[in-house]
Amino acid sequence: MWHKVSPLAFRIGYIKTWRSTGYYDKKSYATHVAGDVAIRSTIMKHFKNLPIGNLFLSHTGANTVTATIYTSRTALILGNNDENIQALNVLLSKKFPLFTFSIEVKEVKKPELSASIVADSVARQLEKKMPYRRVIKNAMAKTMEKGGLGVKIKLGGRLNGAEIARRETFKDGSIPTQTIRADVDFAYERAETTAGTIGLKVWIYKGDVYKK
C-alpha cells in the first residue's frame, strides 16, 4: 500500500508556502494552530458558495491577523461599499476578541487554473442535477484552453443518483505527482446532492518552477 500525500504539503519549502504564517512559541503552538483553523473555517462559512481560490492568514503583530482572500468575484466578496467585509470583521471580532483583524481581497486573474475555484464550480453544478460527465469535460476543456498543462478530476459517490456508489476519474494532459518542482494545484470539495454526498478532487498542473 502507498501513502496518500497532499500535493500542496508535499511541495512546501520548495515551490509552495504555508497558508498560515507567524511565530508561535512551543507552549502555545497547539492553541495558535487550532485558532487559525477556527478563523479559516469562520471565513469560509461566511462566504459559502462563493468562488474562493485561496485564503492566507498572517500574524503580522502580537495580536494582529491579516487575512488575504483570493477570489475570481471580488465584487461579490466585497459587497456594496465593502459591507460584506465589514460584517465579516464584526463577526471575527466577536468570536476572537483577542485579535485585531485586517482583511484584504485580491483577484484571481485566471480562475480556470485555480483548483479550488474549478472544484467549487463543478460541485455547485452537480448540486443542480446537471450531467456530471458534461460538467467535468467542460471544466477540463476551459482549464486546458487557459494554459493548463494537465488536469485530473476524481468523483466518488452516488453519481447520477445510482443505487451503488462508485468512483470515476477524468484526466487530460499530464499530472507529474512525484516531481517537486511541478506546480500542481490541488483542492477537494463536496457536492451535497439529493441522492447523497459526492466527493470531488481536482489536480491542475501549470508547469515547472525553477528557482534561480
JSON list of N, CA, C and O in Angstrom, two decimals, residues 132-133 136 152-157 159-160 166-171 199-201:
[
{"chain": "A", "resi": 132, "resn": "TYR", "atom": "N", "xyz": [-22.95, 14.91, -14.86]},
{"chain": "A", "resi": 132, "resn": "TYR", "atom": "CA", "xyz": [-21.60, 15.12, -14.34]},
{"chain": "A", "resi": 132, "resn": "TYR", "atom": "C", "xyz": [-20.51, 15.00, -15.41]},
{"chain": "A", "resi": 132, "resn": "TYR", "atom": "O", "xyz": [-19.51, 15.71, -15.37]},
{"chain": "A", "resi": 133, "resn": "ARG", "atom": "N", "xyz": [-20.72, 14.12, -16.40]},
{"chain": "A", "resi": 133, "resn": "ARG", "atom": "CA", "xyz": [-19.69, 13.97, -17.44]},
{"chain": "A", "resi": 133, "resn": "ARG", "atom": "C", "xyz": [-19.56, 15.25, -18.27]},
{"chain": "A", "resi": 133, "resn": "ARG", "atom": "O", "xyz": [-18.45, 15.70, -18.58]},
{"chain": "A", "resi": 136, "resn": "ILE", "atom": "N", "xyz": [-17.83, 18.05, -16.10]},
{"chain": "A", "resi": 136, "resn": "ILE", "atom": "CA", "xyz": [-16.40, 17.85, -15.91]},
{"chain": "A", "resi": 136, "resn": "ILE", "atom": "C", "xyz": [-15.63, 18.07, -17.21]},
{"chain": "A", "resi": 136, "resn": "ILE", "atom": "O", "xyz": [-14.57, 18.71, -17.22]},
{"chain": "A", "resi": 152, "resn": "LYS", "atom": "N", "xyz": [-6.73, 16.72, -13.69]},
{"chain": "A", "resi": 152, "resn": "LYS", "atom": "CA", "xyz": [-7.32, 15.43, -13.30]},
{"chain": "A", "resi": 152, "resn": "LYS", "atom": "C", "xyz": [-8.42, 15.70, -12.30]},
{"chain": "A", "resi": 152, "resn": "LYS", "atom": "O", "xyz": [-8.24, 16.47, -11.35]},
{"chain": "A", "resi": 153, "resn": "ILE", "atom": "N", "xyz": [-9.58, 15.08, -12.51]},
{"chain": "A", "resi": 153, "resn": "ILE", "atom": "CA", "xyz": [-10.72, 15.25, -11.60]},
{"chain": "A", "resi": 153, "resn": "ILE", "atom": "C", "xyz": [-11.23, 13.86, -11.20]},
{"chain": "A", "resi": 153, "resn": "ILE", "atom": "O", "xyz": [-11.47, 13.01, -12.06]},
{"chain": "A", "resi": 154, "resn": "LYS", "atom": "N", "xyz": [-11.36, 13.65, -9.89]},
{"chain": "A", "resi": 154, "resn": "LYS", "atom": "CA", "xyz": [-11.88, 12.38, -9.37]},
{"chain": "A", "resi": 154, "resn": "LYS", "atom": "C", "xyz": [-13.21, 12.64, -8.69]},
{"chain": "A", "resi": 154, "resn": "LYS", "atom": "O", "xyz": [-13.36, 13.59, -7.92]},
{"chain": "A", "resi": 155, "resn": "LEU", "atom": "N", "xyz": [-14.18, 11.75, -8.96]},
{"chain": "A", "resi": 155, "resn": "LEU", "atom": "CA", "xyz": [-15.50, 11.82, -8.34]},
{"chain": "A", "resi": 155, "resn": "LEU", "atom": "C", "xyz": [-15.77, 10.53, -7.58]},
{"chain": "A", "resi": 155, "resn": "LEU", "atom": "O", "xyz": [-15.35, 9.46, -8.02]},
{"chain": "A", "resi": 156, "resn": "GLY", "atom": "N", "xyz": [-16.47, 10.64, -6.47]},
{"chain": "A", "resi": 156, "resn": "GLY", "atom": "CA", "xyz": [-16.86, 9.45, -5.73]},
{"chain": "A", "resi": 156, "resn": "GLY", "atom": "C", "xyz": [-18.19, 9.65, -5.05]},
{"chain": "A", "resi": 156, "resn": "GLY", "atom": "O", "xyz": [-18.41, 10.68, -4.42]},
{"chain": "A", "resi": 157, "resn": "GLY", "atom": "N", "xyz": [-19.10, 8.68, -5.20]},
{"chain": "A", "resi": 157, "resn": "GLY", "atom": "CA", "xyz": [-20.42, 8.79, -4.57]},
{"chain": "A", "resi": 157, "resn": "GLY", "atom": "C", "xyz": [-21.49, 8.22, -5.47]},
{"chain": "A", "resi": 157, "resn": "GLY", "atom": "O", "xyz": [-21.21, 7.50, -6.44]},
{"chain": "A", "resi": 159, "resn": "LEU", "atom": "N", "xyz": [-23.24, 8.69, -8.22]},
{"chain": "A", "resi": 159, "resn": "LEU", "atom": "CA", "xyz": [-23.24, 9.52, -9.42]},
{"chain": "A", "resi": 159, "resn": "LEU", "atom": "C", "xyz": [-24.53, 9.31, -10.20]},
{"chain": "A", "resi": 159, "resn": "LEU", "atom": "O", "xyz": [-24.96, 8.18, -10.44]},
{"chain": "A", "resi": 160, "resn": "ASN", "atom": "N", "xyz": [-25.15, 10.43, -10.60]},
{"chain": "A", "resi": 160, "resn": "ASN", "atom": "CA", "xyz": [-26.45, 10.40, -11.32]},
{"chain": "A", "resi": 160, "resn": "ASN", "atom": "C", "xyz": [-27.53, 9.67, -10.51]},
{"chain": "A", "resi": 160, "resn": "ASN", "atom": "O", "xyz": [-28.45, 9.10, -11.08]},
{"chain": "A", "resi": 166, "resn": "ARG", "atom": "N", "xyz": [-19.89, 4.75, -6.68]},
{"chain": "A", "resi": 166, "resn": "ARG", "atom": "CA", "xyz": [-18.71, 4.35, -7.45]},
{"chain": "A", "resi": 166, "resn": "ARG", "atom": "C", "xyz": [-17.77, 5.54, -7.60]},
{"chain": "A", "resi": 166, "resn": "ARG", "atom": "O", "xyz": [-18.12, 6.67, -7.27]},
{"chain": "A", "resi": 167, "resn": "ARG", "atom": "N", "xyz": [-16.57, 5.27, -8.10]},
{"chain": "A", "resi": 167, "resn": "ARG", "atom": "CA", "xyz": [-15.60, 6.33, -8.35]},
{"chain": "A", "resi": 167, "resn": "ARG", "atom": "C", "xyz": [-15.30, 6.41, -9.84]},
{"chain": "A", "resi": 167, "resn": "ARG", "atom": "O", "xyz": [-15.25, 5.38, -10.52]},
{"chain": "A", "resi": 168, "resn": "GLU", "atom": "N", "xyz": [-15.10, 7.62, -10.30]},
{"chain": "A", "resi": 168, "resn": "GLU", "atom": "CA", "xyz": [-14.70, 7.82, -11.70]},
{"chain": "A", "resi": 168, "resn": "GLU", "atom": "C", "xyz": [-13.61, 8.87, -11.75]},
{"chain": "A", "resi": 168, "resn": "GLU", "atom": "O", "xyz": [-13.62, 9.84, -10.99]},
{"chain": "A", "resi": 169, "resn": "THR", "atom": "N", "xyz": [-12.65, 8.66, -12.66]},
{"chain": "A", "resi": 169, "resn": "THR", "atom": "CA", "xyz": [-11.52, 9.59, -12.82]},
{"chain": "A", "resi": 169, "resn": "THR", "atom": "C", "xyz": [-11.50, 10.10, -14.25]},
{"chain": "A", "resi": 169, "resn": "THR", "atom": "O", "xyz": [-11.62, 9.31, -15.21]},
{"chain": "A", "resi": 170, "resn": "PHE", "atom": "N", "xyz": [-11.33, 11.41, -14.41]},
{"chain": "A", "resi": 170, "resn": "PHE", "atom": "CA", "xyz": [-11.23, 12.05, -15.72]},
{"chain": "A", "resi": 170, "resn": "PHE", "atom": "C", "xyz": [-9.88, 12.76, -15.78]},
{"chain": "A", "resi": 170, "resn": "PHE", "atom": "O", "xyz": [-9.50, 13.46, -14.84]},
{"chain": "A", "resi": 171, "resn": "LYS", "atom": "N", "xyz": [-9.17, 12.60, -16.89]},
{"chain": "A", "resi": 171, "resn": "LYS", "atom": "CA", "xyz": [-7.82, 13.15, -16.97]},
{"chain": "A", "resi": 171, "resn": "LYS", "atom": "C", "xyz": [-7.53, 13.68, -18.36]},
{"chain": "A", "resi": 171, "resn": "LYS", "atom": "O", "xyz": [-7.97, 13.11, -19.36]},
{"chain": "A", "resi": 199, "resn": "GLY", "atom": "N", "xyz": [-18.04, 13.27, -3.35]},
{"chain": "A", "resi": 199, "resn": "GLY", "atom": "CA", "xyz": [-16.70, 13.82, -3.10]},
{"chain": "A", "resi": 199, "resn": "GLY", "atom": "C", "xyz": [-16.02, 14.17, -4.42]},
{"chain": "A", "resi": 199, "resn": "GLY", "atom": "O", "xyz": [-16.23, 13.52, -5.44]},
{"chain": "A", "resi": 200, "resn": "LEU", "atom": "N", "xyz": [-15.21, 15.21, -4.38]},
{"chain": "A", "resi": 200, "resn": "LEU", "atom": "CA", "xyz": [-14.62, 15.75, -5.61]},
{"chain": "A", "resi": 200, "resn": "LEU", "atom": "C", "xyz": [-13.18, 16.17, -5.32]},
{"chain": "A", "resi": 200, "resn": "LEU", "atom": "O", "xyz": [-12.92, 16.89, -4.36]},
{"chain": "A", "resi": 201, "resn": "LYS", "atom": "N", "xyz": [-12.24, 15.70, -6.13]},
{"chain": "A", "resi": 201, "resn": "LYS", "atom": "CA", "xyz": [-10.83, 16.11, -6.02]},
{"chain": "A", "resi": 201, "resn": "LYS", "atom": "C", "xyz": [-10.36, 16.64, -7.38]},
{"chain": "A", "resi": 201, "resn": "LYS", "atom": "O", "xyz": [-10.70, 16.05, -8.41]}
]
